CSV table of C-alpha atoms and ligand atoms in Angstrom, one decimal:
chain,number,residue,atom,x,y,z
A,1,UNK,CA,-59.0,-15.2,152.0
A,2,UNK,CA,-55.2,-13.9,152.4
A,3,UNK,CA,-52.0,-15.2,150.8
A,4,UNK,CA,-50.3,-14.7,154.0
A,5,UNK,CA,-47.6,-13.0,152.0
A,6,UNK,CA,-46.2,-9.5,151.9
A,7,UNK,CA,-45.5,-7.6,148.5
A,8,UNK,CA,-42.0,-6.9,148.9
A,9,UNK,CA,-40.4,-10.1,147.8
A,10,UNK,CA,-43.1,-11.6,145.9
A,11,UNK,CA,-42.1,-13.2,142.7
A,12,UNK,CA,-43.7,-13.0,139.3
A,13,UNK,CA,-44.8,-16.5,139.5
A,14,UNK,CA,-46.5,-16.2,142.5
A,15,UNK,CA,-48.3,-12.9,141.1
A,16,UNK,CA,-49.5,-14.6,138.0
A,17,UNK,CA,-51.0,-17.5,140.1
A,18,UNK,CA,-52.8,-15.1,142.3
A,19,UNK,CA,-53.9,-12.7,139.4
A,20,UNK,CA,-55.2,-16.2,137.7
A,21,UNK,CA,-57.2,-17.1,140.7
A,22,UNK,CA,-58.7,-13.6,140.8
A,23,UNK,CA,-59.9,-14.1,137.3
A,24,UNK,CA,-58.0,-10.9,136.3
A,25,UNK,CA,-56.3,-10.6,133.0
A,26,UNK,CA,-52.7,-12.1,133.2
A,27,UNK,CA,-50.9,-8.9,132.3
A,28,UNK,CA,-52.0,-7.3,135.7
A,29,UNK,CA,-49.2,-9.5,137.3
A,30,UNK,CA,-46.7,-7.8,135.2
A,31,UNK,CA,-48.0,-4.3,136.1
A,32,UNK,CA,-48.0,-5.1,139.9
A,33,UNK,CA,-44.4,-6.4,139.6
A,34,UNK,CA,-43.3,-3.2,137.8
A,35,UNK,CA,-44.9,-1.1,140.4
A,36,UNK,CA,-43.0,-2.8,143.2
A,37,UNK,CA,-39.7,-3.5,141.8
A,38,UNK,CA,-39.2,-0.7,139.2
A,39,UNK,CA,-41.2,2.3,140.7
A,40,UNK,CA,-40.7,0.9,144.3
A,41,UNK,CA,-44.5,1.3,145.2
A,42,UNK,CA,-45.7,-1.5,147.5
A,43,UNK,CA,-49.0,0.1,148.6
A,44,UNK,CA,-51.9,-1.0,146.3
A,45,UNK,CA,-53.6,2.3,146.6
A,46,UNK,CA,-50.8,3.9,144.8
A,47,UNK,CA,-50.7,1.4,141.8
A,48,UNK,CA,-52.5,4.0,139.7
A,49,UNK,CA,-53.0,2.1,136.5
A,50,UNK,CA,-54.9,-1.0,138.2
A,51,UNK,CA,-58.9,-0.9,138.6
A,52,UNK,CA,-60.1,0.2,142.1
A,53,UNK,CA,-61.5,-3.2,143.0
A,54,UNK,CA,-58.2,-5.1,142.2
A,55,UNK,CA,-56.4,-2.5,144.4
A,56,UNK,CA,-58.9,-3.3,147.2
A,57,UNK,CA,-58.4,-7.1,146.5
A,58,UNK,CA,-54.6,-6.8,147.0
A,59,UNK,CA,-55.0,-5.0,150.2
A,60,UNK,CA,-57.1,-7.8,151.4
A,61,UNK,CA,-54.7,-10.5,150.2
A,62,UNK,CA,-51.4,-9.4,151.2
A,63,UNK,CA,-50.2,-8.1,154.5
A,64,UNK,CA,-49.6,-4.5,155.0
A,65,UNK,CA,-45.8,-3.3,154.6
A,66,UNK,CA,-43.9,-5.0,157.2
A,67,UNK,CA,-41.8,-2.3,158.7
A,68,UNK,CA,-42.7,1.1,160.1
A,69,UNK,CA,-40.3,3.8,160.5
A,70,UNK,CA,-40.2,4.8,164.3
A,71,UNK,CA,-37.2,7.2,164.1
A,72,UNK,CA,-34.8,8.5,161.4
A,73,UNK,CA,-31.7,9.8,163.0
A,74,UNK,CA,-28.7,11.8,161.5
A,75,UNK,CA,-25.5,10.0,162.6
A,76,UNK,CA,-23.1,12.5,161.2
A,77,UNK,CA,-21.7,13.3,157.8
A,78,UNK,CA,-25.1,13.1,155.9
A,79,UNK,CA,-25.5,9.3,157.4
A,80,UNK,CA,-29.0,8.7,158.3
A,81,UNK,CA,-30.2,5.7,160.4
A,82,UNK,CA,-33.6,4.4,160.4
A,83,UNK,CA,-35.0,2.5,163.6
A,84,UNK,CA,-37.6,0.3,162.3
A,85,UNK,CA,-40.5,-1.4,164.0
A,86,UNK,CA,-41.6,-5.0,162.9
A,87,UNK,CA,-45.4,-6.2,163.2
A,88,UNK,CA,-44.4,-8.1,166.4
A,89,UNK,CA,-42.6,-5.1,168.1
A,90,UNK,CA,-39.3,-6.0,167.5
A,91,UNK,CA,-37.0,-3.4,166.1
A,92,UNK,CA,-34.2,-3.4,163.7
A,93,UNK,CA,-32.0,-0.6,162.2
A,94,UNK,CA,-31.0,0.3,158.5
A,95,UNK,CA,-28.2,2.9,158.0
A,96,UNK,CA,-28.0,5.1,154.7
A,97,UNK,CA,-24.3,6.2,154.0
A,98,UNK,CA,-23.7,8.8,151.2
A,99,UNK,CA,-20.6,9.6,149.7
A,100,UNK,CA,-19.9,12.1,146.8
A,101,UNK,CA,-20.2,9.4,144.3
A,102,UNK,CA,-22.5,6.8,145.7
A,103,UNK,CA,-25.3,6.0,148.1
A,104,UNK,CA,-24.6,2.7,150.3
A,105,UNK,CA,-27.3,1.0,152.5
A,106,UNK,CA,-26.6,-1.1,155.5
A,107,UNK,CA,-29.3,-3.7,156.2
A,108,UNK,CA,-30.1,-5.8,159.0
A,109,UNK,CA,-30.8,-9.6,158.5
A,110,UNK,CA,-31.9,-10.5,162.1
A,111,UNK,CA,-33.5,-8.9,165.2
A,112,UNK,CA,-30.9,-9.3,167.6
A,113,UNK,CA,-27.8,-11.7,166.9
A,114,UNK,CA,-26.9,-15.1,168.3
A,115,UNK,CA,-23.1,-14.8,167.7
A,116,UNK,CA,-22.6,-12.3,170.6
A,117,UNK,CA,-19.4,-10.8,169.7
A,118,UNK,CA,-18.5,-9.1,173.1
A,119,UNK,CA,-17.8,-5.8,171.4
A,120,UNK,CA,-20.9,-5.6,169.3
A,121,UNK,CA,-24.1,-4.1,170.6
A,122,UNK,CA,-26.3,-6.1,168.2
A,123,UNK,CA,-25.5,-9.4,170.0
A,124,UNK,CA,-25.7,-8.1,173.6
A,125,UNK,CA,-29.2,-9.0,173.9
A,126,UNK,CA,-29.0,-12.4,171.9
A,127,UNK,CA,-31.4,-13.2,169.0
A,128,UNK,CA,-35.0,-12.3,169.1
A,129,UNK,CA,-35.4,-14.0,165.6
A,130,UNK,CA,-34.6,-14.1,162.0
A,131,UNK,CA,-36.0,-11.5,159.6
A,132,UNK,CA,-38.1,-12.9,156.8
A,133,UNK,CA,-37.0,-11.9,153.3
A,134,UNK,CA,-40.0,-9.5,153.2
A,135,UNK,CA,-38.6,-7.6,156.2
A,136,UNK,CA,-35.1,-7.4,154.7
A,137,UNK,CA,-36.4,-5.9,151.5
A,138,UNK,CA,-38.7,-3.6,153.5
A,139,UNK,CA,-35.5,-1.9,154.9
A,140,UNK,CA,-34.5,-1.4,151.3
A,141,UNK,CA,-37.7,0.0,150.3
A,142,UNK,CA,-37.9,2.2,153.5
A,143,UNK,CA,-34.5,3.7,152.6
A,144,UNK,CA,-35.2,4.1,148.9
A,145,UNK,CA,-38.4,6.0,149.6
A,146,UNK,CA,-36.4,8.7,151.6
A,147,UNK,CA,-33.5,8.5,149.1
A,148,UNK,CA,-35.6,8.6,146.2
A,149,UNK,CA,-33.9,5.9,144.4
A,150,UNK,CA,-32.5,2.4,145.0
A,151,UNK,CA,-29.0,2.7,146.4
A,152,UNK,CA,-25.9,2.1,144.5
A,153,UNK,CA,-24.3,-0.5,147.0
A,154,UNK,CA,-25.8,-2.5,149.7
A,155,UNK,CA,-23.8,-4.0,152.7
A,156,UNK,CA,-25.2,-6.5,154.9
A,157,UNK,CA,-23.4,-5.2,157.9
A,158,UNK,CA,-26.4,-3.9,160.2
A,159,UNK,CA,-27.8,-6.0,162.8
A,160,UNK,CA,-27.6,-9.8,163.0
A,161,UNK,CA,-25.5,-12.6,161.1
A,162,UNK,CA,-26.9,-12.9,157.7
A,163,UNK,CA,-25.2,-16.5,157.1
A,164,UNK,CA,-27.5,-17.8,160.0
A,165,UNK,CA,-30.4,-16.9,158.0
A,166,UNK,CA,-29.5,-18.0,154.4
A,167,UNK,CA,-32.8,-19.1,153.4
A,168,UNK,CA,-34.6,-15.7,153.8
A,169,UNK,CA,-31.3,-13.7,153.0
A,170,UNK,CA,-30.8,-15.6,149.8
A,171,UNK,CA,-34.4,-14.9,148.7
A,172,UNK,CA,-34.0,-11.2,149.4
A,173,UNK,CA,-30.6,-11.5,147.5
A,174,UNK,CA,-32.4,-13.0,144.4
A,175,UNK,CA,-35.1,-10.1,144.3
A,176,UNK,CA,-32.3,-7.6,144.7
A,177,UNK,CA,-30.2,-9.0,141.7
A,178,UNK,CA,-32.8,-10.7,139.6
A,179,UNK,CA,-33.1,-8.9,136.1
A,180,UNK,CA,-36.8,-9.2,136.3
A,181,UNK,CA,-36.7,-7.7,139.9
A,182,UNK,CA,-34.5,-4.9,141.2
A,183,UNK,CA,-31.6,-5.9,139.0
A,184,UNK,CA,-28.5,-4.7,141.2
A,185,UNK,CA,-25.2,-6.1,140.0
A,186,UNK,CA,-24.2,-8.7,142.7
A,187,UNK,CA,-20.8,-7.1,142.7
A,188,UNK,CA,-22.4,-3.9,144.3
A,189,UNK,CA,-23.6,-6.1,147.3
A,190,UNK,CA,-21.6,-7.1,150.3
A,191,UNK,CA,-22.5,-9.8,152.6
A,192,UNK,CA,-20.6,-9.7,156.1
A,193,UNK,CA,-20.1,-12.6,158.3
A,194,UNK,CA,-18.4,-13.3,161.7
A,195,UNK,CA,-17.2,-16.6,159.8
A,196,UNK,CA,-20.2,-18.8,159.7
A,197,UNK,CA,-18.3,-21.6,157.6
A,198,UNK,CA,-21.3,-23.5,156.2
A,199,UNK,CA,-23.0,-20.3,155.3
A,200,UNK,CA,-19.9,-19.2,153.1
A,201,UNK,CA,-20.2,-22.4,151.2
A,202,UNK,CA,-23.8,-21.9,150.8
A,203,UNK,CA,-23.1,-18.2,149.4
A,204,UNK,CA,-20.6,-19.6,147.1
A,205,UNK,CA,-23.1,-22.1,145.6
A,206,UNK,CA,-25.3,-19.5,144.6
A,207,UNK,CA,-22.6,-18.8,141.9
A,208,UNK,CA,-22.8,-15.1,141.8
A,209,UNK,CA,-20.3,-12.3,142.4
A,210,UNK,CA,-21.3,-11.0,145.8
A,211,UNK,CA,-18.4,-9.2,147.9
A,212,UNK,CA,-17.8,-11.4,150.9
A,213,UNK,CA,-16.6,-9.6,154.1
A,214,UNK,CA,-15.0,-11.7,156.8
A,215,UNK,CA,-15.1,-10.3,160.5
A,216,UNK,CA,-11.7,-11.8,161.4
A,217,UNK,CA,-10.8,-9.5,164.1
A,218,UNK,CA,-8.1,-11.6,165.2
A,219,UNK,CA,-4.9,-13.5,163.8
A,220,UNK,CA,-5.1,-16.5,166.0
A,221,UNK,CA,-8.0,-18.5,167.6
A,222,UNK,CA,-6.8,-17.7,171.2
A,223,UNK,CA,-7.2,-13.9,170.7
A,224,UNK,CA,-10.3,-14.4,168.6
A,225,UNK,CA,-12.0,-16.7,171.5
A,226,UNK,CA,-11.6,-13.6,173.8
A,227,UNK,CA,-13.8,-11.5,171.6
A,228,UNK,CA,-16.3,-14.0,170.1
A,229,UNK,CA,-18.1,-16.6,172.3
A,230,UNK,CA,-17.5,-20.2,171.4
A,231,UNK,CA,-21.0,-21.3,170.6
A,232,UNK,CA,-20.9,-20.0,167.0
A,233,UNK,CA,-17.4,-19.5,166.5
A,234,UNK,CA,-15.4,-21.4,163.8
A,235,UNK,CA,-11.8,-22.0,163.8
A,236,UNK,CA,-9.7,-19.3,161.7
A,237,UNK,CA,-8.2,-22.3,159.5
A,238,UNK,CA,-11.6,-23.4,158.6
A,239,UNK,CA,-12.8,-19.9,157.8
A,240,UNK,CA,-9.8,-19.2,155.6
A,241,UNK,CA,-10.3,-22.3,153.8
A,242,UNK,CA,-13.9,-21.6,153.1
A,243,UNK,CA,-12.7,-17.9,152.2
A,244,UNK,CA,-10.7,-19.5,149.4
A,245,UNK,CA,-13.2,-21.5,148.0
A,246,UNK,CA,-15.6,-18.5,147.9
A,247,UNK,CA,-12.8,-16.4,146.2
A,248,UNK,CA,-12.0,-19.3,143.8
A,249,UNK,CA,-15.9,-20.0,143.0
A,250,UNK,CA,-17.1,-16.5,142.8
A,251,UNK,CA,-14.0,-15.0,141.4
A,252,UNK,CA,-14.1,-12.2,144.1
A,253,UNK,CA,-11.3,-10.9,146.5
A,254,UNK,CA,-12.6,-11.5,150.0
A,255,UNK,CA,-12.2,-8.7,152.6
A,256,UNK,CA,-11.0,-9.2,156.2
A,257,UNK,CA,-12.7,-6.9,158.5
A,258,UNK,CA,-10.8,-6.1,161.6
A,259,UNK,CA,-12.1,-4.1,164.5
A,260,UNK,CA,-9.2,-2.7,166.5
A,261,UNK,CA,-9.4,-3.2,170.4
A,262,UNK,CA,-6.9,-1.6,172.5
A,263,UNK,CA,-4.5,-4.1,174.1
A,264,UNK,CA,-6.5,-7.2,172.5
A,265,UNK,CA,-5.5,-7.1,168.7
A,266,UNK,CA,-3.6,-3.9,167.8
A,267,UNK,CA,0.0,-5.0,168.4
A,268,UNK,CA,2.4,-4.1,165.4
A,269,UNK,CA,3.1,-8.0,165.6
A,270,UNK,CA,-0.7,-8.6,164.8
A,271,UNK,CA,-0.7,-6.0,162.0
A,272,UNK,CA,2.2,-8.1,160.5
A,273,UNK,CA,0.6,-11.4,160.8
A,274,UNK,CA,-2.6,-10.0,159.5
A,275,UNK,CA,-1.1,-8.4,156.5
A,276,UNK,CA,0.9,-11.6,155.7
A,277,UNK,CA,-2.5,-13.7,156.0
A,278,UNK,CA,-4.1,-11.2,153.8
A,279,UNK,CA,-1.7,-11.6,151.1
A,280,UNK,CA,-1.5,-15.4,151.5
A,281,UNK,CA,-5.3,-15.5,150.8
A,282,UNK,CA,-5.3,-12.5,148.2
A,283,UNK,CA,-7.7,-10.8,150.5
A,284,UNK,CA,-8.2,-7.0,151.2
A,285,UNK,CA,-8.0,-5.6,154.8
A,286,UNK,CA,-10.7,-3.1,156.2
A,287,UNK,CA,-9.6,-1.8,159.5
A,288,UNK,CA,-12.3,-0.5,161.9
A,289,UNK,CA,-11.6,1.6,164.9
A,290,UNK,CA,-13.7,0.2,167.6
A,291,UNK,CA,-16.7,2.1,168.6
A,292,UNK,CA,-17.4,2.0,172.3
A,293,UNK,CA,-20.4,0.0,173.3
A,294,UNK,CA,-19.5,-1.1,176.6
A,295,UNK,CA,-16.4,-0.6,179.0
A,296,UNK,CA,-15.1,-4.1,178.3
A,297,UNK,CA,-13.0,-2.7,175.3
A,298,UNK,CA,-11.4,0.4,174.4
A,299,UNK,CA,-10.6,2.1,171.2
A,300,UNK,CA,-6.9,2.1,170.6
A,301,UNK,CA,-5.3,5.9,170.4
A,302,UNK,CA,-5.2,7.6,167.2
A,303,UNK,CA,-1.4,7.0,167.1
A,304,UNK,CA,-1.6,3.1,167.7
A,305,UNK,CA,-4.4,2.9,164.9
A,306,UNK,CA,-2.0,4.8,162.4
A,307,UNK,CA,0.9,2.8,163.4
A,308,UNK,CA,-1.3,-0.6,162.8
A,309,UNK,CA,-2.2,0.7,159.5
A,310,UNK,CA,1.2,1.8,158.5
A,311,UNK,CA,2.6,-1.7,159.5
A,312,UNK,CA,-0.2,-3.4,157.7
A,313,UNK,CA,0.2,-1.1,154.4
A,314,UNK,CA,4.0,-1.7,154.5
A,315,UNK,CA,3.4,-5.5,153.8
A,316,UNK,CA,-0.2,-5.7,152.1
A,317,UNK,CA,-1.3,-3.6,149.3
A,318,UNK,CA,-4.9,-3.5,149.9
A,319,UNK,CA,-5.6,-2.0,153.3
A,320,UNK,CA,-8.1,0.7,154.3
A,321,UNK,CA,-9.2,2.2,157.6
A,322,UNK,CA,-12.9,2.8,158.5
A,323,UNK,CA,-13.1,5.4,161.0
A,324,UNK,CA,-16.4,5.1,163.0
A,325,UNK,CA,-17.4,8.7,163.3
A,326,UNK,CA,-18.8,10.7,166.0
A,327,UNK,CA,-18.3,8.1,168.7
A,328,UNK,CA,-21.8,9.3,170.1
A,329,UNK,CA,-24.0,6.7,171.5
A,330,UNK,CA,-25.9,6.1,168.5
A,331,UNK,CA,-23.2,5.8,166.1
A,332,UNK,CA,-22.4,2.0,166.0
A,333,UNK,CA,-24.6,-0.6,164.4
A,334,UNK,CA,-27.2,-2.1,167.0
A,335,UNK,CA,-26.7,0.7,169.5
A,336,UNK,CA,-30.0,2.6,168.7
A,337,UNK,CA,-32.0,-0.9,168.8
A,338,UNK,CA,-30.1,-1.7,172.2
A,339,UNK,CA,-30.7,1.9,173.6
A,340,UNK,CA,-34.5,1.2,173.1
A,341,UNK,CA,-34.4,-2.4,174.7
A,342,UNK,CA,-32.6,-1.1,177.7
A,343,UNK,CA,-34.4,2.1,178.3
A,344,UNK,CA,-37.9,0.5,177.5
A,345,UNK,CA,-38.5,3.4,175.2
A,346,UNK,CA,-36.5,6.1,176.5
A,347,UNK,CA,-33.5,6.6,174.3
A,348,UNK,CA,-30.8,8.3,175.9
B,401,LIG,N1,-23.0,-10.3,161.8
B,401,LIG,C1,-22.0,-9.8,160.5
B,401,LIG,C2,-22.6,-8.6,160.0
B,401,LIG,C3,-22.9,-7.5,161.0
B,401,LIG,S1,-21.6,-6.7,161.9
B,401,LIG,C4,-20.5,-9.8,160.9
B,401,LIG,O1,-20.2,-9.7,162.2
B,401,LIG,O2,-19.8,-9.4,160.1
B,401,LIG,C5,-20.7,-5.9,160.7
B,401,LIG,C6,-19.4,-5.2,161.1
B,401,LIG,O3,-19.6,-4.1,162.3
B,401,LIG,C7,-18.5,-6.3,161.7
B,401,LIG,O4,-17.4,-6.4,161.1
B,401,LIG,C8,-18.3,-6.0,163.0
B,401,LIG,O5,-17.1,-6.5,163.6
B,401,LIG,C9,-18.4,-4.5,163.1
B,401,LIG,N2,-18.7,-3.9,164.2
B,401,LIG,C10,-19.9,-4.3,165.4
B,401,LIG,N3,-19.6,-3.6,166.3
B,401,LIG,C11,-18.5,-2.9,166.3
B,401,LIG,C12,-18.2,-1.7,167.2
B,401,LIG,N4,-18.6,-1.6,168.3
B,401,LIG,N5,-17.0,-1.1,166.6
B,401,LIG,C13,-16.6,-1.2,165.4
B,401,LIG,N6,-16.9,-2.2,164.6
B,401,LIG,C14,-18.2,-2.8,165.1
B,402,LIG,FE1,-23.5,-10.6,165.4
B,402,LIG,FE2,-21.9,-9.5,163.6
B,402,LIG,FE3,-22.3,-8.2,166.0
B,402,LIG,FE4,-20.9,-10.3,166.0
B,402,LIG,S1,-20.4,-8.4,164.9
B,402,LIG,S2,-22.8,-9.8,167.6
B,402,LIG,S3,-21.8,-11.7,164.4
B,402,LIG,S4,-23.7,-8.7,164.2
């Protein structure tokens, strides 16, 4: 007999049912949930207060931990990247980014990405498949094991478009924020989207204060269409309407993510329009200097980046600049996995 389930993501109700079916006392369900969500222990062999035979049964009933750490790579400034292998051989990444005050984990939601933004390594090979809730959570558990505790913040800015995998992402979010589970504040969690309008409304319906990051990258649809293929790209006006709805419902300011691409979206006029748009929609701006993934685009010079920043800051109060560090082959999200695919195992 098997439950066809993984322990990461299992609910307390599911555990109660299974424990009852096994004829075990009901408090065992609580003990197991405490191991998983309080102590971050997902290996039944390490659930020390359970009798041996129950540990054995759990190992038979549940699938083994869904990800294996293939590589752990230092990506500069204490940042660590994990390349994770899924049971079917697909690979994903998670990144641990510490600052002096807090630890942030960056998690993937899909293996590959169907949106295919032209500057992003994650979408270059299309979508392999959605990640299950267990796999999304397993990234968190794998990182927490290395870090020694849950992170302070989580950003869904790894591989994939989470709002095209809402069922599994939302289950993972329930486990991460549920008081009976991991119990993190939704305010410490950022969901980033390329602007999947129905997904933004669904996220708003959850009624929690998640931070929403909108990967805008352009101030009009014409420029945006040169960066993001038509297939899954929504009109900017619809995206901004959904963003307003999100802000009003969740009561949280939205962030506009804006990857600066030389000669494409980095003019002073773009900076001005972006800043006015942010003011109009009460949004913050987060500028990201392009981290080269192909020769289709170039990173603007430092001077152009500074000018863009200053122009935007002169109009909008909430502007930050994220400098992707290193510029090395493995620094940007999705590059590690892409390298593996292209080189068939020989990561350069
Ligand atoms: N699919 C979601 C979340 C993952 S991408 C989204 O697009 O928002 C997370 C962020 O990384 C996005 O804002 C994206 O623009 C940025 N990004 C992707 N590739 C990049 C690159 N090569 N250089 C700089 N930023 C990049
Ligand atoms: Fe997908 Fe986001 Fe990369 Fe676009 S930027 S291809 S939506 S992961």
